């Protein structure tokens, strides 16, 4: 039995049933809501561990649900939407969604995304680790030291800050706006260009094969993700 409780928010009964069937078959506990109002009721009554959220709901836009949840909770939200435009993805990710699946989605992909969330929840459990490890990368927070395969890597303060932001959100796509806001407290166009420069130097310093980046994945026009290795 998986110990996660998942809230499925989907107004389309056939999609909702498919998700319920999938979750049941994989021993996930779940509840369902067919409207925005129903979702808000479920969310406030008994907070689930993860939300699978459709954006096009009859009474509410899913993005507004994300915003209101984020006012009080960091619980993982995976958007599953027919909206496939980058601008829709950006809006959902900027509002605080953790991940985005486009319909029609594959059941295997949904399960894989859930496993990512599950690993993150397990890892971020009580007191956070003093050392972050991802593949060959290690961040020793106490010493503010970064190592790749045991070798210390010198980072500038900005690069270190950027790396810590990715580490804190490993597995999540971070939008350009989100990153520049966190780093510099604003998000000017010019910052996106600066960010690209920082990303290039982080990759040069941290990727074991910079020509085939594995650690940092670019989402063109959206942002970057630190992959879990
Ligand atoms: Ca819908």
PDB file of N, CA and C and ligand atoms in Angstrom, residues 9-12 54-58 80 82 103, ligand 1:
ATOM      1  N   UNK A   9      -8.586  15.910  -9.416  1.00  0.00           N
ATOM      2  CA  UNK A   9      -9.567  16.941  -9.736  1.00  0.00           C
ATOM      3  C   UNK A   9      -9.760  16.935 -11.248  1.00  0.00           C
ATOM      4  N   UNK A  10     -10.912  16.477 -11.676  1.00  0.00           N
ATOM      5  CA  UNK A  10     -11.156  16.292 -13.113  1.00  0.00           C
ATOM      6  C   UNK A  10     -12.661  16.249 -13.349  1.00  0.00           C
ATOM      7  N   UNK A  11     -13.147  17.103 -14.266  1.00  0.00           N
ATOM      8  CA  UNK A  11     -14.586  17.114 -14.499  1.00  0.00           C
ATOM      9  C   UNK A  11     -15.026  16.085 -15.539  1.00  0.00           C
ATOM     10  N   UNK A  12     -14.087  15.627 -16.364  1.00  0.00           N
ATOM     11  CA  UNK A  12     -14.418  14.639 -17.386  1.00  0.00           C
ATOM     12  C   UNK A  12     -14.450  13.245 -16.743  1.00  0.00           C
ATOM     13  N   UNK A  54      -6.772  19.060 -13.189  1.00  0.00           N
ATOM     14  CA  UNK A  54      -7.180  19.503 -14.513  1.00  0.00           C
ATOM     15  C   UNK A  54      -7.343  21.016 -14.453  1.00  0.00           C
ATOM     16  N   UNK A  55      -7.009  21.714 -15.537  1.00  0.00           N
ATOM     17  CA  UNK A  55      -7.135  23.183 -15.498  1.00  0.00           C
ATOM     18  C   UNK A  55      -8.529  23.654 -15.918  1.00  0.00           C
ATOM     19  N   UNK A  56      -9.087  22.966 -16.921  1.00  0.00           N
ATOM     20  CA  UNK A  56     -10.391  23.405 -17.440  1.00  0.00           C
ATOM     21  C   UNK A  56     -11.535  22.801 -16.659  1.00  0.00           C
ATOM     22  N   UNK A  57     -11.921  23.463 -15.580  1.00  0.00           N
ATOM     23  CA  UNK A  57     -13.027  22.968 -14.763  1.00  0.00           C
ATOM     24  C   UNK A  57     -14.256  23.831 -15.025  1.00  0.00           C
ATOM     25  N   UNK A  58     -15.445  23.256 -14.815  1.00  0.00           N
ATOM     26  CA  UNK A  58     -16.657  23.995 -15.191  1.00  0.00           C
ATOM     27  C   UNK A  58     -16.840  25.306 -14.425  1.00  0.00           C
ATOM     28  N   UNK A  80      -2.662  18.154 -15.082  1.00  0.00           N
ATOM     29  CA  UNK A  80      -2.906  17.262 -16.223  1.00  0.00           C
ATOM     30  C   UNK A  80      -3.945  17.969 -17.077  1.00  0.00           C
ATOM     31  N   UNK A  82      -5.402  19.502 -21.085  1.00  0.00           N
ATOM     32  CA  UNK A  82      -5.432  19.446 -22.550  1.00  0.00           C
ATOM     33  C   UNK A  82      -4.765  20.691 -23.121  1.00  0.00           C
ATOM     34  N   UNK A 103      -2.625  16.243 -21.876  1.00  0.00           N
ATOM     35  CA  UNK A 103      -3.542  15.194 -22.329  1.00  0.00           C
ATOM     36  C   UNK A 103      -3.462  15.070 -23.847  1.00  0.00           C
TER      37      UNK A 103
HETATM   38 CA1  LIG B   1     -11.746  19.625 -17.995  1.00  0.00          CA
END
